[in-house]
Amino acid sequence: MKINESDLLSCGDINAKKAALEIAKAAIESADPYKAVKRSLKFDGDKLVVEGKKFHLKGDVYVLAFGKASCAMAKAVEDVLGERIKEGVAITKYGYASPFGDGYTSPFGDGYAAPLKKIEVIEAGHPIPDENSLKGALKGVELAKKVDEGDLLIVLISGGGSALFTLPEDGISLEDKIKTNELLLKSGARIYEINTVRKHISKVKGGKLAKSIRGTLVSLILSDVVGDPLEAIASGPTVKDPTTFRDAQRILKLYNVWEKLPESVRSHIREGLKGEREETLKEELPRVHNFIIGSVSIACEAAKRKAEELGFNAYILTTTLEGEAREVALAFGSILEEIYHKNRPFKRPCVLIAGGETTVTIEGEAGKGGPNQEFALSIARKIKGLRGVAFLAMDTDGTDGPTDAAGGLVDSYTLELFEREGVDVEAYLKAHNAYEALKKGKALLITGPTGTNVNSIVIGVVF
């Protein structure tokens, strides 16, 4: 992870910003997908041991990975099982296969930067799926069909898997699926709600992948969803699903998306409401086993430990942070203000940590940015003049929204710098153009792909 520290630490509350960066690095390192798989997976003779549960390896072993962390997870499985793997496919975001190419320095240390040997890598579109997402899903389904009764399929799931592993239901084109996805992403709907819709227009989500497996299926999952509900992570391809076509339609109407949808999607959901289309999986399958091996909770705990090592009083406020980014920022900023002026509810020096996923509701044209950038830009208004205060918001995968930025890092001087640069923060927030504003204020956080994805983390530092 190569952070643009020279820009970020060139002015302002340098010590506070430096502490925020060190704490963020510790959080990201704790979410290392390679190490998470290696901790969870052991090979003992003819047995595979997953989180203490033993699986006898009688037949062939196949690997299917999808998500932003799929290559690191797949590499760990290769290192554990080696030649026992017969075949595999990993689908990841463009640029996220490079950690395993020549000349790459791993963000988590040496030892797994070599290319995958047994598992084919396909790079595809995220957050908007593309033709390669479809190609990867088709290859994945083809692989799953090869798994016989005595075989084992290891499925590696991480954030971004829903877009990267895309196979629309019959009658729905990829273009219609993409249009639906775009509408949902701009609607302000939460990820759980978005995935409810995705599951009901997909051939593989909502447990439908698990239905097609004849052998044993073991899923290792990195959670990027608030609260870690298995059925929502990557739209739950290997677990039973409590949501229905009725829920999907309700969400689409609630966020004023229903009438804007392609007719093929509306038609499919209407048929589903009448029982004419396959519902998602509703029962537990005894041959299917799911394990969460990483989450934002683990990342927040690592951040807390690092903050305490640095001499701060550290507190995790929540790991289920949700809401409109700019509004949640004002609430979080108010707590930082209270600590700064009143030394309550926590005593200085302190660090406040939260994990989760905020959203941005877009109406009409929008500029460039993402929820973490908008969070950082909004909170800059609350911490103006609070010397020794800094705030960092980032997506743990290194990509916040459709940008090359992970998020933003602001301090008590940032708003003053904006004013000198002629940046009207309110106007930039209204235009959802946080990227350009933060860039002008030397507050744009750039990390590049981190190799993991366990939702977003925010860190407030008060000296």
Tab-separated table of C-alpha atoms in Angstrom:
chain	number	residue	atom	x	y	z
A	1	MET	CA	0.000	0.000	0.000
A	2	LYS	CA	1.731	3.145	-1.252
A	3	ILE	CA	0.092	6.171	0.360
A	4	ASN	CA	0.606	9.695	-1.008
A	5	GLU	CA	2.041	10.829	2.318
A	6	SER	CA	4.185	13.643	0.917
A	7	ASP	CA	1.032	15.538	-0.136
A	8	LEU	CA	-1.015	14.665	2.927
A	9	LEU	CA	1.715	15.583	5.427
A	10	SER	CA	2.928	18.724	3.670
A	11	CYS	CA	0.846	21.091	5.799
A	12	GLY	CA	-1.623	21.431	8.651
A	13	ASP	CA	-1.913	19.191	11.729
A	14	ILE	CA	0.903	16.933	10.639
A	15	ASN	CA	1.205	14.890	13.856
A	16	ALA	CA	-2.522	14.193	13.993
A	17	LYS	CA	-2.603	13.214	10.321
A	18	LYS	CA	0.475	11.033	10.720
A	19	ALA	CA	-1.206	9.187	13.606
A	20	ALA	CA	-4.381	8.681	11.539
A	21	LEU	CA	-2.340	7.177	8.702
A	22	GLU	CA	-0.452	4.795	11.010
A	23	ILE	CA	-3.721	3.625	12.545
A	24	ALA	CA	-5.282	3.137	9.108
A	25	LYS	CA	-2.290	1.084	7.948
A	26	ALA	CA	-2.675	-1.224	10.950
A	27	ALA	CA	-6.359	-1.702	10.120
A	28	ILE	CA	-5.598	-2.612	6.501
A	29	GLU	CA	-2.815	-5.015	7.461
A	30	SER	CA	-5.179	-6.833	9.836
A	31	ALA	CA	-7.537	-7.449	6.924
A	32	ASP	CA	-4.853	-9.160	4.826
A	33	PRO	CA	-6.895	-11.720	2.838
A	34	TYR	CA	-3.929	-14.013	2.261
A	35	LYS	CA	-3.190	-14.333	5.963
A	36	ALA	CA	-6.887	-14.670	6.795
A	37	VAL	CA	-7.171	-17.714	4.503
A	38	LYS	CA	-3.909	-19.200	5.774
A	39	ARG	CA	-5.163	-18.848	9.372
A	40	SER	CA	-8.439	-20.578	8.516
A	41	LEU	CA	-7.291	-23.341	6.170
A	42	LYS	CA	-5.058	-26.334	7.004
A	43	PHE	CA	-4.204	-29.436	4.980
A	44	ASP	CA	-3.732	-32.561	7.068
A	45	GLY	CA	-3.059	-35.660	4.969
A	46	ASP	CA	-6.374	-36.495	3.307
A	47	LYS	CA	-8.275	-33.923	5.330
A	48	LEU	CA	-8.906	-30.251	4.834
A	49	VAL	CA	-9.429	-28.439	8.139
A	50	VAL	CA	-11.415	-25.179	7.970
A	51	GLU	CA	-11.853	-23.228	11.211
A	52	GLY	CA	-11.497	-26.545	13.066
A	53	LYS	CA	-14.034	-28.420	10.904
A	54	LYS	CA	-12.636	-31.397	8.971
A	55	PHE	CA	-13.479	-32.308	5.373
A	56	HIS	CA	-12.250	-35.571	3.836
A	57	LEU	CA	-10.694	-35.051	0.412
A	58	LYS	CA	-11.870	-38.033	-1.605
A	59	GLY	CA	-12.086	-36.643	-5.121
A	60	ASP	CA	-10.928	-33.526	-6.952
A	61	VAL	CA	-10.589	-30.041	-5.472
A	62	TYR	CA	-11.796	-26.996	-7.421
A	63	VAL	CA	-11.455	-23.323	-6.526
A	64	LEU	CA	-13.785	-20.475	-7.494
A	65	ALA	CA	-12.927	-16.964	-6.259
A	66	PHE	CA	-14.678	-13.654	-6.919
A	67	GLY	CA	-14.228	-10.228	-5.398
A	68	LYS	CA	-11.545	-7.600	-5.025
A	69	ALA	CA	-9.466	-9.816	-2.714
A	70	SER	CA	-9.894	-12.989	-4.745
A	71	CYS	CA	-6.323	-13.236	-6.031
A	72	ALA	CA	-4.710	-13.006	-2.603
A	73	MET	CA	-7.224	-15.501	-1.224
A	74	ALA	CA	-6.665	-17.851	-4.173
A	75	LYS	CA	-2.901	-17.655	-3.717
A	76	ALA	CA	-3.274	-18.706	-0.091
A	77	VAL	CA	-5.352	-21.736	-1.130
A	78	GLU	CA	-2.712	-22.650	-3.720
A	79	ASP	CA	-0.007	-22.407	-1.085
A	80	VAL	CA	-1.962	-24.681	1.256
A	81	LEU	CA	-3.233	-27.278	-1.235
A	82	GLY	CA	-0.732	-27.080	-4.102
A	83	GLU	CA	-1.146	-29.914	-6.590
A	84	ARG	CA	-4.329	-31.137	-4.901
A	85	ILE	CA	-6.136	-28.393	-6.839
A	86	LYS	CA	-7.451	-29.672	-10.141
A	87	GLU	CA	-8.724	-26.391	-11.586
A	88	GLY	CA	-9.804	-22.921	-10.573
A	89	VAL	CA	-11.031	-19.481	-11.653
A	90	ALA	CA	-10.573	-16.132	-9.879
A	91	ILE	CA	-12.538	-13.052	-10.972
A	92	THR	CA	-11.296	-9.714	-9.682
A	93	LYS	CA	-11.453	-6.004	-10.429
A	94	TYR	CA	-9.294	-4.468	-13.166
A	95	GLY	CA	-5.878	-3.720	-11.690
A	96	TYR	CA	-6.368	-6.119	-8.772
A	97	ALA	CA	-4.654	-9.084	-10.426
A	98	SER	CA	-1.414	-7.089	-10.644
A	99	PRO	CA	-0.343	-7.940	-7.088
A	100	PHE	CA	0.614	-11.303	-8.506
A	101	GLY	CA	2.492	-10.083	-11.558
A	102	ASP	CA	6.212	-9.555	-12.093
A	103	GLY	CA	7.886	-6.774	-10.189
A	104	TYR	CA	5.058	-6.227	-7.709
A	105	THR	CA	5.841	-5.570	-4.043
A	106	SER	CA	3.131	-7.033	-1.849
A	107	PRO	CA	1.415	-4.592	0.533
A	108	PHE	CA	1.491	-7.315	3.198
A	109	GLY	CA	5.156	-8.353	2.958
A	110	ASP	CA	7.053	-10.891	0.895
A	111	GLY	CA	5.893	-14.432	0.346
A	112	TYR	CA	2.877	-14.397	-1.933
A	113	ALA	CA	3.572	-11.990	-4.748
A	114	ALA	CA	4.143	-14.826	-7.233
A	115	PRO	CA	1.554	-15.466	-9.962
A	116	LEU	CA	-1.209	-18.005	-9.500
A	117	LYS	CA	-0.332	-21.386	-10.985
A	118	LYS	CA	-3.466	-23.527	-10.992
A	119	ILE	CA	-6.129	-20.832	-10.950
A	120	GLU	CA	-7.021	-18.707	-13.984
A	121	VAL	CA	-7.475	-14.978	-13.316
A	122	ILE	CA	-10.101	-12.851	-15.065
A	123	GLU	CA	-10.264	-9.094	-14.474
A	124	ALA	CA	-13.694	-7.488	-14.764
A	125	GLY	CA	-15.729	-4.345	-14.082
A	126	HIS	CA	-16.626	-2.938	-10.671
A	127	PRO	CA	-18.856	-1.357	-9.389
A	128	ILE	CA	-20.542	-1.619	-12.788
A	129	PRO	CA	-20.306	-5.143	-14.278
A	130	ASP	CA	-19.104	-5.613	-17.851
A	131	GLU	CA	-18.631	-8.363	-20.443
A	132	ASN	CA	-15.755	-9.838	-18.441
A	133	SER	CA	-17.995	-10.072	-15.367
A	134	LEU	CA	-20.334	-12.188	-17.476
A	135	LYS	CA	-17.426	-14.192	-18.904
A	136	GLY	CA	-16.073	-14.868	-15.421
A	137	ALA	CA	-19.460	-15.948	-14.097
A	138	LEU	CA	-19.997	-18.304	-17.033
A	139	LYS	CA	-16.571	-19.866	-16.414
A	140	GLY	CA	-17.401	-20.142	-12.724
A	141	VAL	CA	-20.690	-21.910	-13.401
A	142	GLU	CA	-18.956	-24.203	-15.887
A	143	LEU	CA	-16.395	-25.043	-13.203
A	144	ALA	CA	-19.107	-25.657	-10.601
A	145	LYS	CA	-20.826	-28.149	-12.920
A	146	LYS	CA	-17.645	-30.257	-12.929
A	147	VAL	CA	-17.838	-30.786	-9.150
A	148	ASP	CA	-19.078	-34.339	-8.612
A	149	GLU	CA	-20.425	-35.951	-5.433
A	150	GLY	CA	-17.017	-36.881	-4.044
A	151	ASP	CA	-15.374	-33.578	-5.022
A	152	LEU	CA	-14.843	-30.348	-3.125
A	153	LEU	CA	-15.412	-26.804	-4.361
A	154	ILE	CA	-13.715	-24.043	-2.363
A	155	VAL	CA	-15.450	-20.712	-2.974
A	156	LEU	CA	-13.575	-17.550	-1.973
A	157	ILE	CA	-15.825	-14.515	-1.627
A	158	SER	CA	-14.859	-10.903	-0.973
A	159	GLY	CA	-16.303	-7.430	-1.450
A	160	GLY	CA	-17.152	-6.523	-5.014
A	161	GLY	CA	-18.120	-10.090	-5.799
A	162	SER	CA	-21.691	-9.157	-6.629
A	163	ALA	CA	-20.681	-7.011	-9.622
A	164	LEU	CA	-17.706	-9.143	-10.632
A	165	PHE	CA	-19.674	-12.422	-10.656
A	166	THR	CA	-22.615	-11.436	-12.844
A	167	LEU	CA	-24.955	-13.781	-14.703
A	168	PRO	CA	-28.406	-12.277	-15.378
A	169	GLU	CA	-31.541	-14.399	-15.471
A	170	ASP	CA	-32.933	-15.458	-18.849
A	171	GLY	CA	-34.470	-12.555	-20.728
A	172	ILE	CA	-32.358	-9.923	-18.970
A	173	SER	CA	-29.413	-8.635	-20.976
A	174	LEU	CA	-26.111	-7.553	-19.474
A	175	GLU	CA	-26.940	-3.992	-20.543
A	176	ASP	CA	-30.241	-4.137	-18.630
A	177	LYS	CA	-28.449	-5.543	-15.581
A	178	ILE	CA	-25.869	-2.739	-15.789
A	179	LYS	CA	-28.617	-0.112	-16.090
A	180	THR	CA	-30.345	-1.526	-13.022
A	181	ASN	CA	-27.082	-1.543	-11.098
A	182	GLU	CA	-26.349	2.086	-12.014
A	183	LEU	CA	-29.808	3.207	-10.908
A	184	LEU	CA	-29.454	1.436	-7.567
A	185	LEU	CA	-25.964	2.800	-6.886
A	186	LYS	CA	-27.200	6.369	-7.421
A	187	SER	CA	-30.423	5.902	-5.464
A	188	GLY	CA	-29.059	6.081	-1.925
A	189	ALA	CA	-30.074	2.477	-1.222
A	190	ARG	CA	-27.963	0.564	1.267
A	191	ILE	CA	-25.771	-2.278	0.030
A	192	TYR	CA	-28.062	-4.861	1.645
A	193	GLU	CA	-31.007	-3.448	-0.275
A	194	ILE	CA	-29.066	-3.262	-3.537
A	195	ASN	CA	-28.056	-6.894	-3.148
A	196	THR	CA	-31.669	-7.923	-2.490
A	197	VAL	CA	-32.513	-6.729	-5.991
A	198	ARG	CA	-29.345	-8.186	-7.525
A	199	LYS	CA	-30.183	-11.639	-6.122
A	200	HIS	CA	-33.587	-11.674	-7.771
A	201	ILE	CA	-32.338	-10.959	-11.286
A	202	SER	CA	-29.362	-13.331	-11.150
A	203	LYS	CA	-28.778	-16.995	-11.938
A	204	VAL	CA	-26.000	-17.396	-9.357
A	205	LYS	CA	-26.800	-15.120	-6.410
A	206	GLY	CA	-29.153	-15.760	-3.516
A	207	GLY	CA	-27.871	-19.305	-3.014
A	208	LYS	CA	-28.463	-20.328	-6.616
A	209	LEU	CA	-24.773	-21.224	-7.090
A	210	ALA	CA	-24.962	-23.565	-4.094
A	211	LYS	CA	-28.047	-25.266	-5.570
A	212	SER	CA	-26.037	-26.361	-8.607
A	213	ILE	CA	-23.240	-28.124	-6.682
A	214	ARG	CA	-23.335	-31.932	-6.406
A	215	GLY	CA	-20.294	-32.240	-4.143
A	216	THR	CA	-19.184	-30.441	-0.981
A	217	LEU	CA	-18.955	-26.662	-1.035
A	218	VAL	CA	-16.809	-24.686	1.423
A	219	SER	CA	-16.978	-20.892	1.279
A	220	LEU	CA	-14.405	-18.625	2.914
A	221	ILE	CA	-15.805	-15.116	3.120
A	222	LEU	CA	-14.350	-11.662	3.698
A	223	SER	CA	-17.272	-9.475	4.745
A	224	ASP	CA	-17.732	-5.980	3.307
A	225	VAL	CA	-21.327	-5.607	4.481
A	226	VAL	CA	-22.485	-3.877	7.656
A	227	GLY	CA	-23.241	-6.470	10.334
A	228	ASP	CA	-21.759	-9.352	8.291
A	229	PRO	CA	-25.039	-10.949	7.095
A	230	LEU	CA	-23.951	-13.912	4.983
A	231	GLU	CA	-26.860	-13.568	2.588
A	232	ALA	CA	-25.821	-10.013	1.660
A	233	ILE	CA	-22.089	-10.453	1.075
A	234	ALA	CA	-21.588	-10.587	-2.718
A	235	SER	CA	-25.358	-11.166	-2.808
A	236	GLY	CA	-25.032	-14.521	-1.028
A	237	PRO	CA	-24.356	-17.030	-3.836
A	238	THR	CA	-23.718	-19.896	-1.394
A	239	VAL	CA	-26.256	-19.276	1.391
A	240	LYS	CA	-30.007	-19.388	1.861
A	241	ASP	CA	-31.739	-16.078	1.362
A	242	PRO	CA	-34.533	-14.605	3.510
A	243	THR	CA	-35.509	-11.968	0.913
A	244	THR	CA	-38.167	-12.344	-1.764
A	245	PHE	CA	-39.325	-10.875	-5.058
A	246	ARG	CA	-41.750	-8.804	-2.971
A	247	ASP	CA	-38.811	-7.294	-1.061
A	248	ALA	CA	-36.980	-6.505	-4.306
A	249	GLN	CA	-39.983	-4.669	-5.742
A	250	ARG	CA	-40.561	-2.774	-2.463
A	251	ILE	CA	-36.949	-1.514	-2.456
A	252	LEU	CA	-37.106	-0.460	-6.082
A	253	LYS	CA	-40.281	1.528	-5.437
A	254	LEU	CA	-39.014	2.974	-2.158
A	255	TYR	CA	-36.000	4.523	-3.882
A	256	ASN	CA	-37.991	5.645	-6.944
A	257	VAL	CA	-36.173	3.243	-9.266
A	258	TRP	CA	-39.045	0.962	-10.352
A	259	GLU	CA	-40.382	3.116	-13.174
A	260	LYS	CA	-36.869	3.802	-14.518
A	261	LEU	CA	-35.944	0.114	-14.806
A	262	PRO	CA	-35.540	-1.712	-18.122
A	263	GLU	CA	-38.775	-3.486	-18.977
A	264	SER	CA	-37.036	-6.890	-18.914
A	265	VAL	CA	-36.187	-6.442	-15.221
A	266	ARG	CA	-39.671	-5.259	-14.253
A	267	SER	CA	-41.194	-8.129	-16.207
A	268	HIS	CA	-38.938	-10.697	-14.500
A	269	ILE	CA	-39.844	-9.389	-11.038
A	270	ARG	CA	-43.569	-9.331	-11.859
A	271	GLU	CA	-43.340	-12.963	-12.995
A	272	GLY	CA	-41.437	-13.778	-9.807
A	273	LEU	CA	-44.240	-12.252	-7.741
A	274	LYS	CA	-46.647	-14.630	-9.482
A	275	GLY	CA	-44.396	-17.639	-8.788
A	276	GLU	CA	-43.407	-18.018	-12.430
A	277	ARG	CA	-39.681	-17.419	-11.793
A	278	GLU	CA	-37.295	-19.279	-9.490
A	279	GLU	CA	-37.003	-17.820	-5.996
A	280	THR	CA	-33.704	-17.670	-4.162
A	281	LEU	CA	-32.559	-20.576	-1.948
A	282	LYS	CA	-34.772	-20.922	1.152
A	283	GLU	CA	-33.358	-23.960	2.953
A	284	GLU	CA	-30.016	-24.996	4.452
A	285	LEU	CA	-28.043	-27.430	2.268
A	286	PRO	CA	-26.094	-29.976	4.343
A	287	ARG	CA	-23.268	-30.173	1.804
A	288	VAL	CA	-22.677	-26.383	1.924
A	289	HIS	CA	-20.496	-24.768	4.611
A	290	ASN	CA	-19.861	-21.012	4.973
A	291	PHE	CA	-17.182	-19.340	7.101
A	292	ILE	CA	-16.551	-15.610	7.663
A	293	ILE	CA	-12.779	-15.184	8.007
A	294	GLY	CA	-12.445	-11.387	7.948
A	295	SER	CA	-14.546	-8.286	8.568
A	296	VAL	CA	-14.442	-4.589	9.403
A	297	SER	CA	-14.809	-5.504	13.095
A	298	ILE	CA	-11.389	-7.149	13.004
A	299	ALA	CA	-9.946	-4.107	11.206
A	300	CYS	CA	-11.415	-1.718	13.788
A	301	GLU	CA	-9.984	-3.779	16.650
A	302	ALA	CA	-6.542	-3.623	15.035
A	303	ALA	CA	-6.903	0.139	14.627
A	304	LYS	CA	-7.786	0.473	18.310
A	305	ARG	CA	-4.703	-1.518	19.362
A	306	LYS	CA	-2.461	0.648	17.188
A	307	ALA	CA	-3.958	3.869	18.567
A	308	GLU	CA	-3.327	2.648	22.114
A	309	GLU	CA	0.270	1.789	21.197
A	310	LEU	CA	0.646	5.399	20.045
A	311	GLY	CA	-0.524	6.641	23.458
A	312	PHE	CA	-4.153	7.527	22.695
A	313	ASN	CA	-7.333	6.661	24.539
A	314	ALA	CA	-9.016	4.674	21.768
A	315	TYR	CA	-12.680	3.806	21.269
A	316	ILE	CA	-14.639	1.883	18.639
A	317	LEU	CA	-17.933	3.761	18.316
A	318	THR	CA	-19.576	1.253	15.977
A	319	THR	CA	-18.842	-1.294	13.269
A	320	THR	CA	-22.286	-0.797	11.705
A	321	LEU	CA	-21.978	2.823	10.568
A	322	GLU	CA	-24.597	3.748	7.957
A	323	GLY	CA	-26.396	6.785	6.579
A	324	GLU	CA	-25.931	9.665	4.155
A	325	ALA	CA	-22.199	10.412	4.197
A	326	ARG	CA	-22.350	14.188	4.582
A	327	GLU	CA	-24.928	13.960	7.405
A	328	VAL	CA	-23.164	11.193	9.324
A	329	ALA	CA	-20.011	13.323	9.043
A	330	LEU	CA	-21.693	16.207	10.862
A	331	ALA	CA	-22.709	13.910	13.723
A	332	PHE	CA	-19.221	12.390	13.960
A	333	GLY	CA	-17.666	15.855	13.798
A	334	SER	CA	-19.885	17.053	16.640
A	335	ILE	CA	-18.442	14.349	18.889
A	336	LEU	CA	-14.906	15.433	17.976
A	337	GLU	CA	-15.871	19.029	18.826
A	338	GLU	CA	-17.262	17.982	22.207
A	339	ILE	CA	-14.062	16.120	23.055
A	340	TYR	CA	-11.925	19.047	21.960
A	341	HIS	CA	-13.813	21.737	23.905
A	342	LYS	CA	-15.271	19.812	26.855
A	343	ASN	CA	-13.020	16.760	27.209
A	344	ARG	CA	-16.140	14.572	27.077
A	345	PRO	CA	-17.457	11.951	26.502
A	346	PHE	CA	-13.810	10.844	26.162
A	347	LYS	CA	-10.632	12.414	27.449
A	348	ARG	CA	-7.895	13.766	25.179
A	349	PRO	CA	-5.719	12.608	23.561
A	350	CYS	CA	-8.112	10.168	21.985
A	351	VAL	CA	-8.952	8.348	18.783
A	352	LEU	CA	-12.478	7.488	17.653
A	353	ILE	CA	-12.891	4.594	15.223
A	354	ALA	CA	-15.918	3.387	13.275
A	355	GLY	CA	-16.529	0.905	10.501
A	356	GLY	CA	-19.409	0.405	8.125
A	357	GLU	CA	-20.645	1.890	4.895
A	358	THR	CA	-22.189	5.287	4.317
A	359	THR	CA	-24.018	6.196	1.128
A	360	VAL	CA	-24.432	9.104	-1.252
A	361	THR	CA	-27.775	9.877	-2.864
A	362	ILE	CA	-27.317	11.361	-6.332
A	363	GLU	CA	-30.020	13.193	-8.233
A	364	GLY	CA	-29.165	14.474	-11.683
A	365	GLU	CA	-25.583	15.059	-12.813
A	366	ALA	CA	-22.761	14.455	-10.359
A	367	GLY	CA	-19.073	15.243	-10.149
A	368	LYS	CA	-16.329	12.885	-9.067
A	369	GLY	CA	-16.125	11.261	-5.660
A	370	GLY	CA	-17.321	8.575	-3.288
A	371	PRO	CA	-18.944	8.316	0.152
A	372	ASN	CA	-15.655	8.421	2.070
A	373	GLN	CA	-14.469	11.477	0.154
A	374	GLU	CA	-17.805	13.168	0.786
A	375	PHE	CA	-17.595	12.192	4.480
A	376	ALA	CA	-14.132	13.774	4.782
A	377	LEU	CA	-15.127	16.933	2.884
A	378	SER	CA	-18.229	17.400	5.023
A	379	ILE	CA	-16.482	16.886	8.355
A	380	ALA	CA	-13.818	19.467	7.452
A	381	ARG	CA	-16.510	22.070	8.202
A	382	LYS	CA	-16.924	20.789	11.777
A	383	ILE	CA	-13.252	20.549	12.757
A	384	LYS	CA	-12.145	23.916	11.366
A	385	GLY	CA	-9.830	25.617	13.867
A	386	LEU	CA	-9.650	22.637	16.247
A	387	ARG	CA	-5.860	22.497	16.279
A	388	GLY	CA	-4.483	18.988	16.697
A	389	VAL	CA	-7.577	17.329	15.202
A	390	ALA	CA	-7.524	15.186	12.047
A	391	PHE	CA	-10.002	12.850	10.417
A	392	LEU	CA	-9.512	10.010	7.909
A	393	ALA	CA	-12.212	8.158	5.949
A	394	MET	CA	-11.334	5.372	3.532
A	395	ASP	CA	-12.630	2.353	1.717
A	396	THR	CA	-10.392	-0.516	2.787
A	397	ASP	CA	-9.980	-1.736	-0.794
A	398	GLY	CA	-8.301	1.522	-1.830
A	399	THR	CA	-11.113	2.576	-4.177
A	400	ASP	CA	-13.841	4.904	-2.965
A	401	GLY	CA	-16.623	5.125	-5.525
A	402	PRO	CA	-15.588	5.095	-9.203
A	403	THR	CA	-12.282	6.897	-8.464
A	404	ASP	CA	-8.606	6.146	-7.871
A	405	ALA	CA	-8.817	7.559	-4.331
A	406	ALA	CA	-9.374	5.541	-1.155
A	407	GLY	CA	-10.995	8.495	0.620
A	408	GLY	CA	-9.854	11.669	2.338
A	409	LEU	CA	-7.695	12.921	5.230
A	410	VAL	CA	-8.617	16.364	6.575
A	411	ASP	CA	-7.598	18.436	9.597
A	412	SER	CA	-8.333	21.705	11.381
A	413	TYR	CA	-6.585	23.713	8.634
A	414	THR	CA	-8.260	22.068	5.622
A	415	LEU	CA	-11.259	24.395	5.418
A	416	GLU	CA	-8.968	27.432	5.579
A	417	LEU	CA	-6.906	25.988	2.728
A	418	PHE	CA	-10.086	25.445	0.718
A	419	GLU	CA	-11.042	29.077	1.247
A	420	ARG	CA	-7.626	30.272	0.064
A	421	GLU	CA	-7.990	28.079	-3.032
A	422	GLY	CA	-11.454	29.460	-3.746
A	423	VAL	CA	-13.173	26.135	-3.018
A	424	ASP	CA	-16.808	26.570	-1.947
A	425	VAL	CA	-17.290	23.405	0.100
A	426	GLU	CA	-21.081	23.630	0.086
A	427	ALA	CA	-21.130	23.884	-3.707
A	428	TYR	CA	-18.759	20.928	-4.108
A	429	LEU	CA	-20.864	18.842	-1.721
A	430	LYS	CA	-24.034	19.719	-3.600
A	431	ALA	CA	-22.382	18.711	-6.880
A	432	HIS	CA	-21.016	15.505	-5.321
A	433	ASN	CA	-17.575	16.599	-6.483
A	434	ALA	CA	-15.592	15.801	-3.332
A	435	TYR	CA	-12.650	14.356	-5.269
A	436	GLU	CA	-11.756	17.671	-6.919
A	437	ALA	CA	-12.225	19.638	-3.708
A	438	LEU	CA	-10.021	17.323	-1.638
A	439	LYS	CA	-7.410	17.313	-4.377
A	440	LYS	CA	-7.196	21.124	-4.240
A	441	GLY	CA	-6.839	20.950	-0.459
A	442	LYS	CA	-4.108	18.274	-0.479
A	443	ALA	CA	-6.534	16.039	1.394
A	444	LEU	CA	-7.186	13.284	-1.169
A	445	LEU	CA	-6.078	9.898	0.194
A	446	ILE	CA	-4.492	7.692	-2.490
A	447	THR	CA	-3.365	4.162	-1.573
A	448	GLY	CA	-3.759	2.155	-4.765
A	449	PRO	CA	-5.290	-1.344	-4.498
A	450	THR	CA	-4.772	-2.648	-0.964
A	451	GLY	CA	-5.460	-6.288	-1.813
A	452	THR	CA	-8.359	-6.515	0.635
A	453	ASN	CA	-11.913	-5.264	1.088
A	454	VAL	CA	-13.750	-5.237	4.424
A	455	ASN	CA	-15.946	-2.186	4.031
A	456	SER	CA	-15.001	1.356	5.083
A	457	ILE	CA	-13.250	2.676	8.172
A	458	VAL	CA	-13.185	6.185	9.646
A	459	ILE	CA	-10.691	7.497	12.203
A	460	GLY	CA	-10.849	10.708	14.202
A	461	VAL	CA	-7.747	11.895	16.065
A	462	VAL	CA	-7.865	14.508	18.845
A	463	PHE	CA	-4.625	15.527	20.546
